[in-house]
Amino acid sequence: MRRVAGLLALAAGPVLVLGVLFVLPVTGMVAQGFVVDGRFAPGAVLDVLARPRVHRVAWFTVWTSATATLLALGLGLPAAYALHRLALPGRAAVRAALLVPFVLPTVVVGVAFRQLLGEGGPLGFLGLDQTPAAIVCGLVFFNVAVVVRTVGVAWEALDPRPGQAAAALGASPWQVLRTVTLPSLRPAIVGAASVVFLFCATAFGIVHTLGGVRHATVETEIYLLTTTVFDLQAAAALSVLQIVVVVVLLALAARLRATPDPTAQRAVTPARAPRRADVPVVVATALVLAAMALPILTLVLGSLSVGEGWGLDNYRALGTAGDDRALLVPVTTALVTSLRTAVDATWMALLVGVLVSVVVTRRSHSVGERRVRSALDGFFMLPLGVSAVTLGFGFLITLDQPPLDLRDSPLLVPMAQALVALPLVVRTLTPVLGGIDDRQRQAAASLGASAWRTLLTVDLPVVWKPMLAAGGFAFAASLGEFGATSFLARDESPTLPVVIFRLIGHPGEMNYGMALAASVVLASATAVVMLAVERLRVPGVGAF
Amino acid sequence: MLGLRDVTVRYGDTPAVDQVSLDLAPGHVLAVLGPSGCGKSTLLRAVAGLEPLSGGSISWAGADLAGVPTHKRGFALMFQDGQLFAHLTVARNVAYALRLRRTPSARVAARVRELLALVGLSGYGDRLPGTLSGGERQRVALARALAVEPRLILLDEPLSALDATLRERLAGDLREILQKAGTTALLVTHDHEEAFALADRLAVMRSGRLVQDGAIDEVWRRPVDEETALFLGYARVLREDAARRVLAAAGLPGAPAVALRRSALVVDASGTLRAAVESARVTPEQVRLLVRADGIGVLDAVAPLGTRVSPGDEVTVRTDATRLSVLPVAAHP
């Protein structure tokens, strides 16, 4: 009982933070739909769910997400094998490069794909611009990294001996893959698939920039309903639908995620030299890499093209507010705002994330304690899948009166971004902390170390690198955050993604060129951060 | 039959296995014995086709196995810890190789029953590997390896993961099962007890090289050098004068070096060596002594249970010629 109380005391801070900054806004947003004139009226919400347009939007969300998930798996699995099991030259750099799309700002991805598929783009002849296919491509581009990471890390830790035992029993390489390797990887594959589906189904920036007005998913529809149509009831109904689906999926993913067994050695199998039989996998990986590089390359070339020739004019223009006064502030100012906001968001996410990770990974002594821990674990994962649009709008309508009047606080945007980054931090740190054998702490304690000293000798040496990596990851994610920020950022201090979106929506060739240049700058900033993170060689970053 | 010719496996520049040549005739069980890190497991993996050779060749019935992948060699490999497939039941594990060959399911079921009976685990078919004890898991791994009657079974320290009593029992069972199935087997181990319990031929490896091989009793009686003798369980090696004195006491011609087992000297009134007792310890079967003999030094000796001796006592000891081994001269390090 004492332990449970202690646990709750330690968890109180993060729970309070998440309660005020997440649960309150989201319920506030949802309540808009259910409470009409001060009375609870769920009937109207149910009516919304019966609308044909809602059915169409929901179906579109499901099928694009499912298709994108399958494609991401199909492209990601061979790459996961090649990059985590084969000793290919330069594989560390390739692994880092493949992680970049995942933290690339969604707006940038959208711009890059429009540049690639639009009229005059290198693939413009395919006529895919503003089609569902373009959206699926964008989603796949964004999520292949998740599959490569999640499955690759599991594959790396897979003991090769059962496979060798199977081979000695007469199983061909293909049969070994089918009967031994894939069953062992199933938790990782299903986990990756469910997370990717989640990301696809709640993607906002990509769909918003690529889908135009013709194609809407649940997420963009919520945005449309709240900002343009002001049909809050319908928006709330869709939010609820989304939350239910997300919770179910997260619960499923949590069940399938293998909890690390601290007594088992987490050995990483040394990569082996590629053989002739590996050629198809290596070729497939090279193709994936090329496909990933194409949109980025188009983006960079686009940003450098001026009229008929090449030049840095678009970059020079970043010091201005754009043609026809598209913006209130120069793009450079927005970049500074972005960096400052991301720094704030990072320390907040780390502070809360470390506390959460410690709370959920400490060994439980009773069933009750374990239940509390796993409930907390699930609770802190929620921001991963709940619509950033819902969150952003919820912030606006609930945190607007004393004592919680944060509308004018400069910390409002960082707080929202920290919430979005929190699950990434927790997911990076929990496997590391959970992987520490509790007997190490007991040994330290039995040698006379205090609780604080134990933390310093046992936990800190293992966790400091992952903490840095998680920080970098959170920083990159905040830098590119668009969904919630687009609601909360004030017009006179927008972040870079917000500015980019405004620039592509504003007519004028110069504005579009500036959007491309700004996208390159933003992409470079996140890429640099991610490369630094990759250098820390923390295996869990980007794996779910 | 299995033939190894100058087999060499290198990791970078260091050879893990260095020009090893061996032959194994059908129906025999060969133990490769050596300290950990001597390259014996690498040798086993090379035979299984899991380690590429840097030199030499491995053949079966005269046909070179270079380029034949593991799954086409027909050699079953049994790992130290069994390596059962955790997601499959015991029956599915045993049936694994049979299913790969698309054996009709009625035949599979019958064969699985038969194999589980052979390893003494009838009725365990529906259990998952996680619920089995270490010994049971090893038995299942053995049944799985035997399922398709491999031409050769490769055993990597099959008993060393088990505790002492279990090891002894399973060693007997394993030998009987291998004999009953008439399987040719190659096993590697660092434990001479395990080798003696299972094999009829023995090869001793050290630092990647093969130092001795032959029938097990022959190797055991005539170790090729001091290190091998000590590794095979000899307690002490005497040289020069000390060696000559002990051999003379046993009525044997003199030699520069001799290896003694712990029971080579027996306290006996009819003995010819006089020694002073340094310490005595009672074991379930005999009394073990450390004695100091003039001109020889400290030696191990045994006495029948019930012999009353204490440190400082003078005793006479008899030398048992069957429990010592004259080492070749070249063995001097």
CSV table of C-alpha atoms in Angstrom, one decimal, chain A residues 159-173 175-176 178-180 183-184 186 275, chain B residues 45 50 70-72 74-77 79 81 83-85 87-88 93 96-97 100-101 144-145 148:
chain,number,residue,atom,x,y,z
A,159,ASP,CA,19.2,-14.7,-31.6
A,160,PRO,CA,20.4,-16.2,-34.9
A,161,ARG,CA,20.7,-19.7,-33.4
A,162,PRO,CA,17.1,-20.8,-33.7
A,163,GLY,CA,17.4,-19.9,-37.4
A,164,GLN,CA,20.6,-21.9,-37.7
A,165,ALA,CA,19.0,-24.8,-35.8
A,166,ALA,CA,16.2,-24.7,-38.4
A,167,ALA,CA,18.6,-24.6,-41.2
A,168,ALA,CA,20.4,-27.6,-39.8
A,169,LEU,CA,17.1,-29.4,-39.7
A,170,GLY,CA,16.8,-28.8,-43.4
A,171,ALA,CA,14.9,-25.5,-43.7
A,172,SER,CA,15.8,-23.4,-46.7
A,173,PRO,CA,16.5,-19.7,-46.1
A,175,GLN,CA,11.5,-21.5,-44.9
A,176,VAL,CA,13.6,-20.2,-42.0
A,178,ARG,CA,8.7,-18.0,-42.7
A,179,THR,CA,8.7,-20.5,-39.8
A,180,VAL,CA,11.2,-19.0,-37.4
A,183,PRO,CA,7.0,-15.5,-36.0
A,184,SER,CA,9.7,-14.1,-33.7
A,186,ARG,CA,5.6,-10.7,-35.2
A,275,ARG,CA,26.1,-12.9,-49.7
B,45,ARG,CA,29.7,-24.8,-37.0
B,50,LEU,CA,27.4,-22.1,-40.7
B,70,THR,CA,23.5,-25.9,-44.2
B,71,HIS,CA,19.9,-27.0,-45.0
B,72,LYS,CA,21.1,-29.3,-47.7
B,74,GLY,CA,21.5,-33.4,-43.8
B,75,PHE,CA,23.4,-32.8,-40.6
B,76,ALA,CA,21.3,-32.0,-37.6
B,77,LEU,CA,22.8,-29.5,-35.1
B,79,PHE,CA,22.8,-26.4,-29.6
B,81,ASP,CA,20.7,-24.8,-24.8
B,83,GLN,CA,17.3,-23.6,-29.2
B,84,LEU,CA,13.7,-24.9,-29.3
B,85,PHE,CA,11.3,-22.7,-31.2
B,87,HIS,CA,6.4,-20.2,-30.4
B,88,LEU,CA,5.8,-23.9,-31.3
B,93,ASN,CA,9.2,-28.6,-32.6
B,96,TYR,CA,9.6,-29.3,-37.7
B,97,ALA,CA,11.9,-31.1,-40.1
B,100,LEU,CA,9.4,-29.2,-44.1
B,101,ARG,CA,9.5,-32.3,-46.1
B,144,ARG,CA,13.9,-32.8,-33.0
B,145,ALA,CA,17.4,-33.5,-34.4
B,148,VAL,CA,14.5,-37.1,-40.0
